[in-house]
Short mmCIF file of C-alpha atoms in Angstrom, two decimals:
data_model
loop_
_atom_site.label_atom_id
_atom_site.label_comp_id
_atom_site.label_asym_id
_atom_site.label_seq_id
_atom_site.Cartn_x
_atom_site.Cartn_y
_atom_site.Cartn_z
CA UNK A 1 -23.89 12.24 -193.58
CA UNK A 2 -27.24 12.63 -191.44
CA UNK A 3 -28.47 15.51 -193.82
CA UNK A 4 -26.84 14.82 -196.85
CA UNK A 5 -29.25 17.24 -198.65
CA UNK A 6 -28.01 20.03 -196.93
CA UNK A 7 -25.64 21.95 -199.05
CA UNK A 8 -23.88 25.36 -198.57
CA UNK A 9 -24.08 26.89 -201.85
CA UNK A 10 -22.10 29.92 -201.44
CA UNK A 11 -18.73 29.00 -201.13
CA UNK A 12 -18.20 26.81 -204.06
CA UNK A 13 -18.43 27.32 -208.07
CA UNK A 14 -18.30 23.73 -209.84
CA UNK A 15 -16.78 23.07 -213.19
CA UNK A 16 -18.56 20.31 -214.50
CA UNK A 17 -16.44 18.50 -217.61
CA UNK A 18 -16.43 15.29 -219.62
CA UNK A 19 -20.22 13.68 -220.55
CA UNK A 20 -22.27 16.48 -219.89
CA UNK A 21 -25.97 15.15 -218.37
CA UNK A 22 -24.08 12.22 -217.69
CA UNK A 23 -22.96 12.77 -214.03
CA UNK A 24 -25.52 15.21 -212.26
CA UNK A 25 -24.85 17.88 -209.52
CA UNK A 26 -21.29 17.18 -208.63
CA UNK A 27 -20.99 19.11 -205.64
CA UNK A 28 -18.96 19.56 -201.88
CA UNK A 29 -21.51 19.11 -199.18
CA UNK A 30 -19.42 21.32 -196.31
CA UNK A 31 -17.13 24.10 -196.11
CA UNK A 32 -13.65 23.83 -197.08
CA UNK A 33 -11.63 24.66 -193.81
CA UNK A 34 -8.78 22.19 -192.15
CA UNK A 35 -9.46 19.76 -190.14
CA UNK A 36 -13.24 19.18 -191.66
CA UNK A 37 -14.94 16.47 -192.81
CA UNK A 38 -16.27 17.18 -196.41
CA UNK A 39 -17.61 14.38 -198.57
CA UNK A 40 -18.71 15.36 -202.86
CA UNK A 41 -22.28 14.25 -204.07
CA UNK A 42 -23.85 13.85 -207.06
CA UNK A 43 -25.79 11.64 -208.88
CA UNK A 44 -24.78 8.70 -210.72
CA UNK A 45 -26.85 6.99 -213.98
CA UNK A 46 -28.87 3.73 -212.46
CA UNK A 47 -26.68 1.72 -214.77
CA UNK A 48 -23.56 3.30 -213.25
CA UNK A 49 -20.57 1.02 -212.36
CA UNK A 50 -18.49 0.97 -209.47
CA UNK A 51 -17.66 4.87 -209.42
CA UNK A 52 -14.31 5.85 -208.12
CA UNK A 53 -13.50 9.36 -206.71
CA UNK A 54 -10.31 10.96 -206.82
CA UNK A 55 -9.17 13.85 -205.10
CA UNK A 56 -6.43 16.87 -206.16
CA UNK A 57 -4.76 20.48 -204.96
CA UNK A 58 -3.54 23.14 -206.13
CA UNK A 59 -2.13 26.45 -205.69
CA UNK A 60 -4.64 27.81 -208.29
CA UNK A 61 -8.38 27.02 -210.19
CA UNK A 62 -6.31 26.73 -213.12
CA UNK A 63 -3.25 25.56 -211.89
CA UNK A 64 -1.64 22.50 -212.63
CA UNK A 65 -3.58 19.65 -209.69
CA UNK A 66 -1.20 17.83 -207.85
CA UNK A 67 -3.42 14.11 -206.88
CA UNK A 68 -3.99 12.95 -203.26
CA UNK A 69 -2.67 9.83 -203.31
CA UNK A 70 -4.37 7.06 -201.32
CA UNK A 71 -7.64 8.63 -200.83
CA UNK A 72 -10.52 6.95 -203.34
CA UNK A 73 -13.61 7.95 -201.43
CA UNK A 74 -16.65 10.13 -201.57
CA UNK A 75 -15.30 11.61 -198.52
CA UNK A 76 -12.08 13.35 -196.78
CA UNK A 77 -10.17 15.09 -193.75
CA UNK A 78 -8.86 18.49 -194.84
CA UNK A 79 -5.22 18.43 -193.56
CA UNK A 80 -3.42 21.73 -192.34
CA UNK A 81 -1.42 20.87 -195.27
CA UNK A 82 -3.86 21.99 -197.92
CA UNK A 83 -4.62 25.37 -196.33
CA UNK A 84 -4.40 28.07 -199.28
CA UNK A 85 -4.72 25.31 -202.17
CA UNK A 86 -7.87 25.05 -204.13
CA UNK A 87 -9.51 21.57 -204.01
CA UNK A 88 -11.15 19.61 -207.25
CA UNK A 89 -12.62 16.00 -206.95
CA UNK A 90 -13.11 13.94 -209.70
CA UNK A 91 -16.14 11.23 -209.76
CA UNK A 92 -16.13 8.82 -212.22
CA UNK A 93 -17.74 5.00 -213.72
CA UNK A 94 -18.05 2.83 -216.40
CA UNK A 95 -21.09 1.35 -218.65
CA UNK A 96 -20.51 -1.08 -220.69
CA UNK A 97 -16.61 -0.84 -221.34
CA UNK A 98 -17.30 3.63 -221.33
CA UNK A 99 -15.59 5.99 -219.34
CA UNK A 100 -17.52 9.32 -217.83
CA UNK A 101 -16.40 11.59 -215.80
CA UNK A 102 -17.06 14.64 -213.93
CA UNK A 103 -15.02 17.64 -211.51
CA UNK A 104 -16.04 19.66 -209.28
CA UNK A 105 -13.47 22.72 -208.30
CA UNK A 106 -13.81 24.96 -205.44
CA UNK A 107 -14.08 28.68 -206.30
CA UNK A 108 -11.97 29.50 -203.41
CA UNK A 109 -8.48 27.93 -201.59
CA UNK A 110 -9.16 25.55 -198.22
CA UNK A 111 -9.13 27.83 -195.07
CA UNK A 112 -7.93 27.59 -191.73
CA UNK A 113 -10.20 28.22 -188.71
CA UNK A 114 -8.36 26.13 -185.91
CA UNK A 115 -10.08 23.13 -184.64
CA UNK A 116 -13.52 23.58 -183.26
CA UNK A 117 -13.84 19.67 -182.94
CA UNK A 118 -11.16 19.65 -180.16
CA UNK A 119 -11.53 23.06 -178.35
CA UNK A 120 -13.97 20.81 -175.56
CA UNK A 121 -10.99 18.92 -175.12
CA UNK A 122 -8.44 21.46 -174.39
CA UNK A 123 -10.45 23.43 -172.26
CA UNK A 124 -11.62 20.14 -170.01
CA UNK A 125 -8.54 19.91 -167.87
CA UNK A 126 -8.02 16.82 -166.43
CA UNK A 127 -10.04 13.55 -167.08
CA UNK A 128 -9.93 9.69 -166.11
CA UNK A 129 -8.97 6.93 -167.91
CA UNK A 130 -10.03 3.60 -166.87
CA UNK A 131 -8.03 0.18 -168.98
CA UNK A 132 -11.39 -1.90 -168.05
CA UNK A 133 -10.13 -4.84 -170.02
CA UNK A 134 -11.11 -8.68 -169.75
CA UNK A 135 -7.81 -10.62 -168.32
CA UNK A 136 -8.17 -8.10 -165.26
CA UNK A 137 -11.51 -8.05 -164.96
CA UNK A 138 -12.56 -11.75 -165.17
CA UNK A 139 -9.24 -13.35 -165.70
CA UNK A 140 -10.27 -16.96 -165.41
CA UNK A 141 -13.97 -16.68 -166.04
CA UNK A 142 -14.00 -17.03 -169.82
CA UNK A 143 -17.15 -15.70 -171.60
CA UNK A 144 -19.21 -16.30 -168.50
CA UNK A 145 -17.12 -14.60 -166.28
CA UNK A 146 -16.42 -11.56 -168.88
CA UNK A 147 -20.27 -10.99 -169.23
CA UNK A 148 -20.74 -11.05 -165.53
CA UNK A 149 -18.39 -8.42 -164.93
CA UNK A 150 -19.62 -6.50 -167.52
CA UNK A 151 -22.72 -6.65 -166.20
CA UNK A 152 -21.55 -6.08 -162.91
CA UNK A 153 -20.45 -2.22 -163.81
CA UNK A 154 -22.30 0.35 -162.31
CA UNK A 155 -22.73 2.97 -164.25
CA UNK A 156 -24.71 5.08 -162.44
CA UNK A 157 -22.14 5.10 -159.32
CA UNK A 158 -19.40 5.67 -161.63
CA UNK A 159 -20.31 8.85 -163.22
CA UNK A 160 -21.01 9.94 -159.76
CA UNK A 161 -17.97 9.50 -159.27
CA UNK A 162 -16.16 11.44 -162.26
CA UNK A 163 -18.45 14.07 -161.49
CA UNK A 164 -17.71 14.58 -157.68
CA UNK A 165 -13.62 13.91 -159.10
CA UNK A 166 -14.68 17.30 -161.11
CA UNK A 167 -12.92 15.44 -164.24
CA UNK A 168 -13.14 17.11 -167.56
CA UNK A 169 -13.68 13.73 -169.84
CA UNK A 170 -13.51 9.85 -169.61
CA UNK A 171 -11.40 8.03 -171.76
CA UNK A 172 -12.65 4.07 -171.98
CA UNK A 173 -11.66 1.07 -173.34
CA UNK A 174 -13.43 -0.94 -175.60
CA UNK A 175 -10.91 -3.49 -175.73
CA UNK A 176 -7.15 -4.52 -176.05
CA UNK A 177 -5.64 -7.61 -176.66
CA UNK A 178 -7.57 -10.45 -175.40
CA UNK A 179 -9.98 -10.21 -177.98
CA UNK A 180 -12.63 -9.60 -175.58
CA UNK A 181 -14.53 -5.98 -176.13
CA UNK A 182 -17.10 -4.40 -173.37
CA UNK A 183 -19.71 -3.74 -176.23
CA UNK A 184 -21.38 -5.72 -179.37
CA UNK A 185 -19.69 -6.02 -182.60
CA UNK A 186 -20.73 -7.92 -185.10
CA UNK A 187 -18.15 -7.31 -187.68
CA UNK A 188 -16.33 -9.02 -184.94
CA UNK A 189 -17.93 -11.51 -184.20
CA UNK A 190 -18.57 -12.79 -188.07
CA UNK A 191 -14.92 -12.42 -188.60
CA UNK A 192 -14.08 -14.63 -185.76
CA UNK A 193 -17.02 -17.20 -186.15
CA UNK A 194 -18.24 -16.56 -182.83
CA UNK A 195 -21.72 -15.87 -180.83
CA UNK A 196 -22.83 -12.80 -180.02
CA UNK A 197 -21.65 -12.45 -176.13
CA UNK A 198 -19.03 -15.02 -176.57
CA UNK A 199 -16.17 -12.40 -176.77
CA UNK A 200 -17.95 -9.23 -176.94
CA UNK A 201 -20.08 -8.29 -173.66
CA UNK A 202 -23.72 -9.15 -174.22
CA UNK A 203 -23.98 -5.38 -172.45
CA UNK A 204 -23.34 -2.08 -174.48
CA UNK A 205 -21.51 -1.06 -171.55
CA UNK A 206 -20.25 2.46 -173.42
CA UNK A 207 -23.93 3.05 -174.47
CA UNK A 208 -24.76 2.62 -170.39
CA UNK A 209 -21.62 4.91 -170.00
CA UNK A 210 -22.85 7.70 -172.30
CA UNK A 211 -26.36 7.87 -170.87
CA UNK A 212 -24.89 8.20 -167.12
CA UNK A 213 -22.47 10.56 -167.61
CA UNK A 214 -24.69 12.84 -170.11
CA UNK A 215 -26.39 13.58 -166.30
CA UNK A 216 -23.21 15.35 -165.56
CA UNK A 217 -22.29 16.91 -169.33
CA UNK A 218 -19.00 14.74 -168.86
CA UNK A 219 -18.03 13.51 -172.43
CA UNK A 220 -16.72 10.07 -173.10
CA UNK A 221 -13.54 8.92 -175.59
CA UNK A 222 -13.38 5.35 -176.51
CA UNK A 223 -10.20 3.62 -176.55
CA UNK A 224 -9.09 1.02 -179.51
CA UNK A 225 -5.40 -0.33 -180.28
CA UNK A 226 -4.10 0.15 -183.58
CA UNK A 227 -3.39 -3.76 -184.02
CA UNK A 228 -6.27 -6.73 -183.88
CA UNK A 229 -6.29 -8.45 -180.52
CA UNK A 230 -2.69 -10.60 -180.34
CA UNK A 231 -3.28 -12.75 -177.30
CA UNK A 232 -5.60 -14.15 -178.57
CA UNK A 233 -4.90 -17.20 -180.86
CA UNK A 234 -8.14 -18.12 -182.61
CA UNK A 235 -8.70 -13.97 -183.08
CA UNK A 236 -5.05 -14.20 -184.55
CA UNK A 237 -5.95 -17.21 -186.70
CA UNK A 238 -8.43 -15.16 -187.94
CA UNK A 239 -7.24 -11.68 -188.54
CA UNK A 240 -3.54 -13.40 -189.92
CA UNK A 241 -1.96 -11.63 -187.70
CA UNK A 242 0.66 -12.63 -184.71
CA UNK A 243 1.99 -9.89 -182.19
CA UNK A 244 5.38 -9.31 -182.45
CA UNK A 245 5.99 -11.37 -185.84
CA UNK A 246 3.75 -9.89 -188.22
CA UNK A 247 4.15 -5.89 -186.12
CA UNK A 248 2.02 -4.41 -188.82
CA UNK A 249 -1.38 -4.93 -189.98
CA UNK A 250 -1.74 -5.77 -193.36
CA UNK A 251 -4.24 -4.90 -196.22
CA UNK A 252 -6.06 -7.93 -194.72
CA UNK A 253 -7.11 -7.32 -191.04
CA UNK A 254 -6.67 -3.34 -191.74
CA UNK A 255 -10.34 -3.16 -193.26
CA UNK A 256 -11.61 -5.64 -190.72
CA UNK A 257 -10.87 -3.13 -188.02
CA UNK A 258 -11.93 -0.39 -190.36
CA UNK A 259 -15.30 -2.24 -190.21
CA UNK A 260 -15.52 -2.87 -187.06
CA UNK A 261 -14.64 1.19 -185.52
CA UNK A 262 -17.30 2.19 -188.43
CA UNK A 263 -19.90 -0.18 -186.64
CA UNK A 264 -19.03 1.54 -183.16
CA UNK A 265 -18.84 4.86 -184.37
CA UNK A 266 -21.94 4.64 -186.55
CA UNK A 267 -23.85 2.87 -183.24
CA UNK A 268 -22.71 6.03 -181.04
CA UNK A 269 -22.81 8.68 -183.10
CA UNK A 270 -22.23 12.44 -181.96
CA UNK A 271 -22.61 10.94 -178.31
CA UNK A 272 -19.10 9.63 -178.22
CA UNK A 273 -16.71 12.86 -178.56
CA UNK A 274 -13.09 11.47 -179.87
CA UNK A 275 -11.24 8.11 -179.90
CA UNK A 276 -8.07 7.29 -178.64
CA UNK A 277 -6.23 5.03 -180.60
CA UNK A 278 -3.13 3.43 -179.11
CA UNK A 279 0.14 1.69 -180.38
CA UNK A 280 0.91 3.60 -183.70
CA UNK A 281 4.55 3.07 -183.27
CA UNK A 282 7.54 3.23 -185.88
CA UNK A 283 8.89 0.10 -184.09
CA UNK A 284 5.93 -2.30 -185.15
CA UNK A 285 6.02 -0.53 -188.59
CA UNK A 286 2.33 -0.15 -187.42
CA UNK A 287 2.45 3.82 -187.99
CA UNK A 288 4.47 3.35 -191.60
CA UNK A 289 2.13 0.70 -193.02
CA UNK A 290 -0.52 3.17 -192.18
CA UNK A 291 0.72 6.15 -193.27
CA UNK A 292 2.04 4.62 -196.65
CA UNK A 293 -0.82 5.98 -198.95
CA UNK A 294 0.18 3.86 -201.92
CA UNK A 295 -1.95 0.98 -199.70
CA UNK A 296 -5.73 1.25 -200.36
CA UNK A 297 -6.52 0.89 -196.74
CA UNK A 298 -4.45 3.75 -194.86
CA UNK A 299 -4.90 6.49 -192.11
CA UNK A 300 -7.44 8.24 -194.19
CA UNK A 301 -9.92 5.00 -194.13
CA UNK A 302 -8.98 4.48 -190.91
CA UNK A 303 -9.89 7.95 -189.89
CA UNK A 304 -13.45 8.09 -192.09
CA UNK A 305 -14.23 4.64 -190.41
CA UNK A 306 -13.74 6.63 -186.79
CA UNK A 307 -15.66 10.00 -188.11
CA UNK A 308 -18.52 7.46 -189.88
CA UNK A 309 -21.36 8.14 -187.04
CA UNK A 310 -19.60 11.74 -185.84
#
């Protein structure tokens, strides 16, 4: 959170149990409506162990709590699904071999307000998405020739463009499957045991892209596949995954990706308004492997990686 001591006080009463002094101000940092981010805070002992956060519903504050399975971090996305239930998280470490706990409850159920993160969007109209990928752009070229093209882009011209188009958005692609990505990584790049520039552009090129089309007020999505690169076969050597055989990603390469969207997202911040990612199909088993939240890496980490900067 960029002002993660800013709280909003009003909404929420907190029932703090188990080891009182122990775990200090438990508490929700936002408001409790769908489709927000809300993370819990509090303060944890110096000598506190690995703490683990678990997250529950229910009709009622003194209801029986129904747990949200697959969801073990300080922060989540309030589905439509909870609307009307109350919300309790429960922190919790070890010292020395000891349990403590503490839950925080909210004093009211989660509401619904529509989605005032995606209102730009539907009110944009039309926009233009560009597949600026590296086997079109600099098919034979190699690192050298993917850098040069890269380089090559003209922002400036291009937003000029958009703008005179009278589009509403851009949507642009970081990457596909080649392996090859139009701006740093270095998740990436360690993963692979590669240079900087080697498969990632040397150029931020959707950094560039932001600051041109800010001019204008034309917002930019980023476009990501759901799968690691799989034309690639050192990438797929590394990630242990092969197109088409292994379909799914697996609790492997799924927090390598995870890792590498946070780094993006973190890098861009509130300047990048929404991602686009692609291929989360029920024939690849992609979309079930993700949406099975008995897996610790699911579409809730996969969503708080793309929210981490925004």
């Amino acid at each position: 959170m960029k002002n993660p001591h800013l709280f909003l006080y009003g909404f929420f009463c907190f029932l703090v149990a188990c080891q009182p002094g122990k775990i200090k101000n438990l508490k929700f940092d936002k408001d409790l409506y769908a489709k927000n981010l809300i993370g819990i805070t509090c303060d944890f002992p110096k000598q506190a162990e690995k703490p683990e956060f678990a997250w529950y519903i229910s009709s009622s504050p003194d209801g029986e709590w129904e747990k949200l399975l697959g969801i073990e971090t300080d922060k989540i996305v309030l589905l439509t699904g909870y609307v009307g239930k109350y919300l309790k998280c429960t922190a919790s470490y070890r010292v020395n071999g000891e349990s403590f706990t503490a839950s925080a409850v909210s004093s009211e159920p989660v509401k619904y307000k529509g989605n005032q993160n995606t209102d730009w969007f539907k009110d944009a109209g039309f926009g233009i998405m560009v597949h600026y990928l590296q086997p079109q752009m600099s098919p034979d070229g190699g690192s050298v020739g993917w850098n040069l093209a890269v380089n090559s882009f003209d922002v400036e011209k291009f937003a000029e463009q958009v703008h005179e188009a009278k589009a509403g958005f851009v949507l642009f692609t970081l990457g596909q499957n080649s392996g090859h990505y139009c701006a740093p990584n270095a998740v990436f790049d360690s993963v692979v045991g590669v240079s900087p520039g080697e498969y990632c552009s040397t150029r931020d090129l959707p950094l560039d892209l932001i600051g041109a089309l800010d001019k204008f007020k034309i917002p930019l999505l980023l476009y990501l596949p759901s799968n690691p690169p799989g034309n690639n076969p050192l990438v797929s050597e590394k990630f242990h995954y092969v197109y088409k055989k292994d379909s799914a990603t697996s609790q492997f390469n799924q927090p390598i990706l995870e890792n590498m969207i946070r780094e993006w997202s973190l890098r861009y911040g509130d300047r990048v308004k929404g991602w686009w990612f692609d291929g989360l199909y029920s024939w690849n088993n992609i979309r079930d492997t993700r949406m099975d939240m008995s897996r610790k890496h699911n579409i809730s980490t996969h969503t708080l990686a793309a929210k981490a900067g925004n």
